[in-house]
Amino acid sequence: MGIATEGIEHGWMEGASILVAVVIIVTVTSGNNWIKEQQFKKLSAIASRKNVNVIRNDHVTNIDVEELLVGDIQIVETGEIISVDGFLI
């Protein structure tokens, strides 16, 4: 089997084919893992975005938590997480 039985002229093909197979498997697996990681990052960014109800200029408004400003009054409902530092009124 391989170089021992077929000689160097033909035996190198088995070793080379194994090496090529390993390189292909590692490349495909790494590519799949990278794609999964990128998709997970996008989903995590979407899931972490939260909307809150605030009182701004005497009107109740639903805005993204990233858009909160100093002076906004967040309306906190049962079970809701307070997303920023502030005072409870």
XYZ file of N, CA and C in Angstrom:
267
model
N 0.842 -1.173 0.000
C 0.000 0.000 0.000
C 0.889 1.239 0.000
N 0.608 2.165 -0.876
C 1.350 3.403 -0.904
C 2.725 3.245 -1.504
N 3.672 4.001 -0.995
C 5.033 4.023 -1.535
C 5.721 2.682 -1.336
N 5.446 1.994 -0.221
C 6.119 0.727 0.068
C 5.810 -0.334 -0.983
N 4.603 -0.374 -1.493
C 4.237 -1.418 -2.457
C 4.272 -0.943 -3.902
N 3.948 0.306 -4.145
C 3.839 0.789 -5.524
C 5.034 1.618 -5.978
N 5.888 1.988 -5.073
C 7.033 2.798 -5.439
C 6.711 4.281 -5.375
N 7.728 5.105 -5.462
C 7.575 6.554 -5.307
C 6.786 7.176 -6.453
N 6.842 6.569 -7.643
C 6.178 7.165 -8.800
C 4.657 7.210 -8.640
N 4.074 6.163 -8.035
C 2.619 6.091 -7.904
C 2.146 6.213 -6.455
N 2.983 5.893 -5.509
C 2.582 5.859 -4.106
C 2.320 7.223 -3.488
N 2.888 8.274 -4.021
C 2.701 9.613 -3.445
C 1.270 10.097 -3.590
N 0.510 9.504 -4.511
C -0.859 9.958 -4.748
C -1.757 9.746 -3.534
N -1.568 8.647 -2.808
C -2.400 8.396 -1.627
C -2.167 9.459 -0.553
N -0.922 9.752 -0.294
C -0.609 10.779 0.701
C -1.117 12.148 0.290
N -0.950 12.467 -0.983
C -1.415 13.766 -1.476
C -2.931 13.858 -1.432
N -3.625 12.765 -1.772
C -5.088 12.809 -1.746
C -5.612 12.951 -0.322
N -4.959 12.313 0.639
C -5.358 12.478 2.045
C -5.130 13.917 2.484
N -4.003 14.480 2.121
C -3.700 15.864 2.477
C -4.717 16.828 1.864
N -5.066 16.631 0.609
C -6.051 17.491 -0.053
C -7.405 17.360 0.626
N -7.806 16.130 0.980
C -9.091 15.921 1.655
C -9.128 16.641 2.994
N -8.051 16.567 3.759
C -7.992 17.241 5.063
C -8.070 18.755 4.887
N -7.362 19.295 3.916
C -7.389 20.740 3.670
C -8.794 21.190 3.282
N -9.471 20.423 2.436
C -10.837 20.780 2.030
C -11.778 20.748 3.224
N -11.694 19.706 4.041
C -12.579 19.585 5.208
C -12.351 20.728 6.188
N -11.103 21.044 6.468
C -10.793 22.128 7.407
C -11.276 23.467 6.859
N -11.088 23.711 5.576
C -11.516 24.973 4.968
C -13.030 25.123 5.005
N -13.754 24.075 4.643
C -15.217 24.141 4.640
C -15.752 24.312 6.058
N -15.202 23.573 7.008
C -15.647 23.684 8.401
C -15.384 25.079 8.954
N -14.216 25.615 8.688
C -13.895 26.965 9.161
C -14.813 28.001 8.529
N -15.077 27.865 7.247
C -15.985 28.793 6.566
C -17.383 28.743 7.149
N -17.890 27.542 7.415
C -19.220 27.407 8.019
C -19.272 28.033 9.405
N -18.242 27.802 10.204
C -18.207 28.387 11.549
C -18.167 29.908 11.493
N -17.411 30.463 10.560
C -17.326 31.917 10.428
C -18.678 32.499 10.026
N -19.356 31.846 9.082
C -20.676 32.323 8.646
C -21.672 32.265 9.799
N -21.660 31.182 10.563
C -22.561 31.059 11.717
C -22.291 32.158 12.739
N -21.020 32.451 12.981
C -20.664 33.498 13.942
C -21.166 34.861 13.482
N -21.031 35.160 12.198
C -21.512 36.436 11.670
C -23.025 36.546 11.793
N -23.740 35.461 11.501
C -25.195 35.468 11.626
C -25.611 35.639 13.081
N -24.891 34.990 14.001
C -25.209 35.110 15.419
C -24.993 36.538 15.905
N -23.934 37.183 15.439
C -23.687 38.575 15.826
C -24.820 39.484 15.354
N -25.293 39.273 14.125
C -26.392 40.085 13.603
C -27.665 39.861 14.408
N -27.968 38.595 14.719
C -29.167 38.294 15.497
C -29.071 38.855 16.908
N -27.889 38.785 17.502
C -27.711 39.332 18.852
C -27.910 40.840 18.863
N -27.423 41.512 17.834
C -27.596 42.966 17.755
C -29.066 43.324 17.615
N -29.802 42.552 16.833
C -31.230 42.818 16.657
C -31.984 42.525 17.945
N -31.647 41.413 18.602
C -32.357 41.022 19.826
C -32.081 41.976 20.978
N -30.907 42.591 20.994
C -30.564 43.480 22.105
C -31.225 44.856 21.984
N -31.736 45.186 20.810
C -32.406 46.476 20.634
C -33.768 46.410 21.305
N -34.046 47.385 22.132
C -35.308 47.409 22.857
C -35.961 48.773 22.700
N -37.259 48.749 22.633
C -38.028 49.984 22.597
C -38.618 50.232 23.974
N -38.694 51.484 24.344
C -39.275 51.869 25.629
C -40.273 52.997 25.398
N -41.244 53.071 26.298
C -42.198 54.178 26.270
C -41.664 55.283 27.166
N -41.603 56.486 26.635
C -41.117 57.623 27.409
C -42.096 58.780 27.276
N -42.014 59.651 28.259
C -42.758 60.906 28.181
C -41.744 61.973 27.801
N -41.949 62.547 26.628
C -41.056 63.590 26.123
C -41.945 64.711 25.602
N -41.723 65.909 26.099
C -42.524 67.079 25.706
C -44.017 66.842 25.939
N -44.335 66.246 27.079
C -45.721 65.968 27.489
C -46.452 65.007 26.552
N -45.717 64.215 25.778
C -46.329 63.210 24.905
C -45.673 61.855 25.179
N -46.475 60.790 25.169
C -45.932 59.438 25.314
C -45.429 58.989 23.948
N -44.174 58.567 23.906
C -43.540 58.173 22.653
C -42.842 56.835 22.852
N -42.908 55.970 21.859
C -42.188 54.701 21.889
C -40.921 54.874 21.059
N -39.755 54.788 21.725
C -38.480 55.003 21.035
C -37.513 53.878 21.365
N -36.460 53.790 20.585
C -35.388 52.837 20.845
C -34.614 53.300 22.074
N -34.142 52.355 22.873
C -33.442 52.703 24.108
C -32.179 53.524 23.827
N -31.604 53.370 22.646
C -30.408 54.134 22.277
C -30.717 55.618 22.074
N -31.982 55.960 21.870
C -32.369 57.344 21.597
C -32.815 58.097 22.847
N -32.696 57.477 24.026
C -33.087 58.164 25.258
C -32.193 59.370 25.499
N -32.798 60.445 25.969
C -32.064 61.675 26.250
C -32.225 62.047 27.717
N -31.354 62.904 28.176
C -31.481 63.434 29.528
C -32.793 64.203 29.608
N -33.580 63.913 30.613
C -34.857 64.591 30.775
C -36.043 63.752 30.336
N -35.802 62.666 29.600
C -36.896 61.772 29.230
C -37.361 61.021 30.470
N -38.643 60.770 30.541
C -39.208 59.993 31.643
C -39.649 58.660 31.058
N -38.977 57.584 31.487
C -39.311 56.257 30.981
C -40.490 55.698 31.765
N -41.471 55.185 31.051
C -42.615 54.549 31.689
C -42.258 53.079 31.885
N -42.163 52.662 33.148
C -41.767 51.292 33.467
C -43.014 50.496 33.819
N -43.205 49.382 33.102
C -44.346 48.525 33.359
C -43.881 47.268 34.090
N -44.816 46.487 34.583
C -44.501 45.286 35.349
C -43.629 44.340 34.531
N -42.530 43.902 35.130
C -41.632 42.964 34.478
C -40.639 43.589 33.526
N -40.726 44.872 33.298
C -39.831 45.546 32.360
C -38.517 45.880 33.053
N -37.452 45.825 32.311
C -36.123 46.137 32.840
C -35.821 47.599 32.562
N -35.333 48.286 33.589
C -34.937 49.687 33.415
C -33.584 49.687 32.718
N -33.530 50.291 31.551
C -32.350 50.170 30.713
C -31.284 51.225 30.929
N -31.549 52.216 31.743
C -30.586 53.305 31.927
C -30.499 53.677 33.400
N -29.497 54.483 33.720
C -29.399 55.034 35.068
C -30.383 56.186 35.190
N -30.905 56.376 36.380
C -31.824 57.492 36.550
C -32.478 57.470 37.913
N -33.473 58.297 38.071
C -34.230 58.402 39.314
C -35.607 57.793 39.107
N -36.131 57.166 40.159
C -37.508 56.682 40.123
C -38.409 57.787 40.616
N -39.436 58.095 39.839
C -40.368 59.151 40.237
C -41.675 58.509 40.652
